[in-house]
Short mmCIF file of C-alpha atoms (C1' of nucleotides) in Angstrom, two decimals:
data_model
loop_
_atom_site.label_atom_id
_atom_site.label_comp_id
_atom_site.label_asym_id
_atom_site.label_seq_id
_atom_site.Cartn_x
_atom_site.Cartn_y
_atom_site.Cartn_z
CA MET A 1 14.97 24.99 16.81
CA ASN A 2 10.95 25.72 16.87
CA THR A 3 9.96 24.98 13.58
CA ILE A 4 5.78 24.78 13.22
CA ASN A 5 5.26 21.62 11.17
CA TYR A 6 2.21 21.45 9.47
CA TRP A 7 -0.11 17.87 9.39
CA LEU A 8 -3.70 16.80 7.72
CA MET A 9 -6.02 14.87 9.89
CA LYS A 10 -9.01 13.32 9.13
CA SER A 11 -12.73 12.88 10.48
CA GLU A 12 -16.26 11.68 9.01
CA PRO A 13 -18.06 15.24 10.00
CA GLY A 14 -20.99 12.73 10.34
CA VAL A 15 -18.76 11.22 13.23
CA TYR A 16 -17.04 14.90 14.56
CA SER A 17 -16.56 17.90 12.52
CA ILE A 18 -15.34 21.36 12.35
CA SER A 19 -18.33 22.77 13.75
CA ASP A 20 -17.97 20.18 16.57
CA LEU A 21 -14.78 21.33 17.10
CA GLN A 22 -15.83 25.18 16.97
CA ASN A 23 -18.66 24.61 19.38
CA GLN A 24 -15.91 22.44 21.65
CA ASN A 25 -13.00 24.41 20.86
CA GLN A 26 -10.36 21.55 22.10
CA THR A 27 -11.01 17.64 22.02
CA ILE A 28 -8.72 15.16 22.40
CA TRP A 29 -8.15 13.07 18.73
CA ASP A 30 -8.97 9.63 19.51
CA GLY A 31 -9.64 6.71 17.79
CA VAL A 32 -6.43 6.54 15.57
CA ARG A 33 -5.46 3.25 15.58
CA ASN A 34 -3.24 3.03 12.51
CA TYR A 35 0.46 2.17 13.40
CA GLN A 36 1.77 4.71 11.20
CA ALA A 37 -0.76 7.58 11.29
CA ARG A 38 0.10 7.00 15.37
CA ASN A 39 3.62 7.38 14.91
CA PHE A 40 2.49 10.63 12.96
CA LEU A 41 0.57 11.64 16.09
CA ARG A 42 3.65 11.34 18.39
CA GLN A 43 5.36 13.45 15.83
CA MET A 44 3.30 16.28 16.49
CA GLN A 45 5.22 19.49 18.81
CA ILE A 46 3.02 21.97 20.67
CA GLY A 47 2.38 25.17 18.47
CA ASP A 48 2.24 23.05 15.36
CA LEU A 49 -1.26 23.11 12.85
CA ALA A 50 -3.37 20.79 11.23
CA PHE A 51 -5.67 21.22 8.42
CA PHE A 52 -9.25 19.17 9.38
CA TYR A 53 -10.07 17.19 6.07
CA HIS A 54 -13.83 15.96 5.99
CA SER A 55 -13.68 12.39 4.86
CA ASN A 56 -16.79 10.58 3.22
CA ALA A 57 -18.44 13.83 2.54
CA GLU A 58 -19.97 15.88 0.32
CA PRO A 59 -17.51 17.19 -0.92
CA PRO A 60 -14.31 15.64 0.73
CA GLY A 61 -12.20 17.89 1.62
CA ILE A 62 -9.85 20.98 3.90
CA PHE A 63 -12.76 22.78 5.51
CA GLY A 64 -10.49 24.67 8.57
CA LEU A 65 -7.60 24.24 10.56
CA MET A 66 -6.44 23.57 14.34
CA LYS A 67 -3.24 23.78 16.56
CA ILE A 68 -1.51 21.06 18.79
CA VAL A 69 -1.77 22.31 22.11
CA GLU A 70 -0.71 18.95 23.94
CA THR A 71 1.07 15.79 23.04
CA GLY A 72 2.17 12.88 24.42
CA ILE A 73 -1.72 11.91 25.58
CA ALA A 74 -2.85 8.53 25.96
CA ASP A 75 -5.63 7.88 24.23
CA PRO A 76 -8.18 7.07 26.99
CA THR A 77 -10.41 4.96 24.67
CA GLN A 78 -8.32 2.27 24.43
CA PHE A 79 -8.68 1.46 28.12
CA ASP A 80 -12.22 1.62 27.50
CA VAL A 81 -13.79 -2.09 27.20
CA ASN A 82 -17.33 -0.36 25.85
CA SER A 83 -15.39 1.82 23.32
CA LYS A 84 -15.36 0.54 20.10
CA TYR A 85 -11.68 1.51 19.85
CA TYR A 86 -10.98 -0.30 23.40
CA ASP A 87 -7.36 -2.73 23.01
CA ASP A 88 -6.88 -5.50 25.61
CA LYS A 89 -3.04 -5.64 24.35
CA SER A 90 -3.00 -1.91 25.74
CA THR A 91 -2.20 -1.56 29.52
CA PRO A 92 -2.01 2.38 31.65
CA GLU A 93 1.40 0.90 32.86
CA SER A 94 1.94 1.27 28.45
CA PRO A 95 -0.08 2.30 26.32
CA ARG A 96 -0.37 1.35 23.11
CA TRP A 97 -2.04 4.59 21.59
CA GLN A 98 -0.87 8.18 22.17
CA THR A 99 -2.48 11.10 20.90
CA VAL A 100 -2.87 15.01 21.13
CA LYS A 101 -4.94 17.60 22.12
CA LEU A 102 -6.29 20.41 19.73
CA GLU A 103 -7.58 23.71 19.92
CA PHE A 104 -10.63 25.28 16.82
CA VAL A 105 -8.54 28.03 15.20
CA GLU A 106 -10.61 28.73 12.16
CA VAL A 107 -13.45 27.36 9.57
CA PHE A 108 -11.91 28.50 5.77
CA ASN A 109 -13.57 31.19 3.80
CA ASN A 110 -12.91 28.99 1.07
CA PRO A 111 -12.55 25.21 1.85
CA LEU A 112 -10.46 23.12 -0.24
CA SER A 113 -12.41 20.10 -2.27
CA LEU A 114 -10.48 16.98 -2.58
CA SER A 115 -11.07 18.20 -6.85
CA THR A 116 -9.50 21.24 -5.78
CA LEU A 117 -6.69 19.34 -4.22
CA LYS A 118 -5.68 17.53 -7.13
CA GLN A 119 -6.13 20.73 -9.12
CA ASN A 120 -3.31 22.61 -7.05
CA PHE A 121 -0.98 19.49 -6.13
CA HIS A 122 0.10 16.39 -6.84
CA GLY A 123 0.38 12.81 -5.00
CA ASP A 124 3.72 13.53 -3.98
CA GLU A 125 3.22 16.81 -2.21
CA LEU A 126 0.55 15.81 -0.54
CA LEU A 127 -0.77 12.66 0.31
CA VAL A 128 -4.54 13.08 0.52
CA VAL A 129 -4.67 13.68 -3.40
CA LYS A 130 -2.30 10.65 -3.92
CA LYS A 131 -4.77 7.22 -5.10
CA GLY A 132 -4.66 4.79 -2.84
CA ASN A 133 -3.82 6.94 0.40
CA ARG A 134 -5.98 6.02 3.39
CA LEU A 135 -3.93 7.35 5.85
CA SER A 136 -5.79 9.50 8.51
CA VAL A 137 -2.55 11.40 9.54
CA THR A 138 -0.35 12.91 7.39
CA PRO A 139 2.29 15.63 7.22
CA VAL A 140 1.99 18.59 4.99
CA ILE A 141 5.59 19.87 3.50
CA GLU A 142 5.60 23.37 4.52
CA SER A 143 5.51 24.92 1.43
CA VAL A 144 2.25 23.14 0.61
CA GLY A 145 0.71 24.28 4.14
CA SER A 146 1.17 27.50 3.54
CA ARG A 147 -0.18 27.81 -0.07
CA ILE A 148 -2.97 25.97 1.29
CA LEU A 149 -3.69 29.00 3.82
CA GLU A 150 -3.31 31.32 1.21
CA ILE A 151 -6.27 30.12 -1.19
CA ALA A 152 -8.20 28.97 1.98
CA ARG A 153 -7.82 32.67 3.37
CA ASP A 154 -8.35 34.61 0.21
CA THR A 155 -11.46 36.25 0.18
"C1'" DG I 1 8.90 -15.28 7.16
"C1'" DC I 2 4.58 -15.78 3.64
"C1'" DC I 3 0.13 -15.15 1.98
"C1'" DA I 4 -4.56 -16.62 1.35
"C1'" DA I 5 -8.67 -14.86 3.33
"C1'" DC I 6 -10.71 -10.69 5.82
"C1'" DG I 7 -11.81 -5.82 7.77
"C1'" DT I 8 -11.58 -0.89 6.65
"C1'" DT I 9 -11.53 3.26 4.46
"C1'" DG I 10 -13.14 6.23 0.96
"C1'" DG I 11 -14.10 8.22 -3.66
"C1'" DC I 12 -16.96 7.67 -6.47
"C1'" DG S 1 -24.14 0.12 -3.20
"C1'" DC S 2 -19.91 -0.62 -5.45
"C1'" DC S 3 -14.87 -1.85 -5.58
"C1'" DA S 4 -9.72 -0.51 -5.50
"C1'" DA S 5 -6.53 0.04 -2.25
"C1'" DC S 6 -4.88 -1.08 1.25
"C1'" DG S 7 -3.53 -3.19 6.41
"C1'" DT S 8 -4.34 -6.67 9.89
"C1'" DT S 9 -4.81 -11.72 11.37
"C1'" DG S 10 -3.45 -16.25 11.89
"C1'" DG S 11 -2.31 -20.77 9.62
"C1'" DC S 12 1.42 -23.25 8.12
#
DNA sequence: GCCAACGTTGGC
DNA sequence: GCCAACGTTGGC
């Protein structure tokens, strides 16, 4: 079966924003150092769609869409002694942190701020609106994902 | 394996 | 800047 999954991925726009991805077209999503988030990265399939969420932003929310174009990439920053994401327990033979390559799809006409998301979805439907949730990579159930797309593309 | 101390995330 | 809600670390 080749079902397309939806994901939500957070980044602080001051560090890396949807505009940065638009300019670059593709990026490796590096720097994730949380096991639960990494496990979701491992589950991603080529062709899956991911919402780009701006955290620590004004306002926080979903601002665009990207697509997974490559999976199972060893995060290069884990081997870089000068990176803040360096992990001395990880080796190239058995890397601890895997990630994906993403391609820009679109900037949303109607971004969905966190408050808008809270009006439309509950915490059990969409983890990012759940109080206390800090995961930077989360799955989005399909019906919620397509509803977000509808709202985001509405003109 | 427990859990206190500490660090981080991220909304407000 | 505040602080709630986590996750991680390390002594025992």
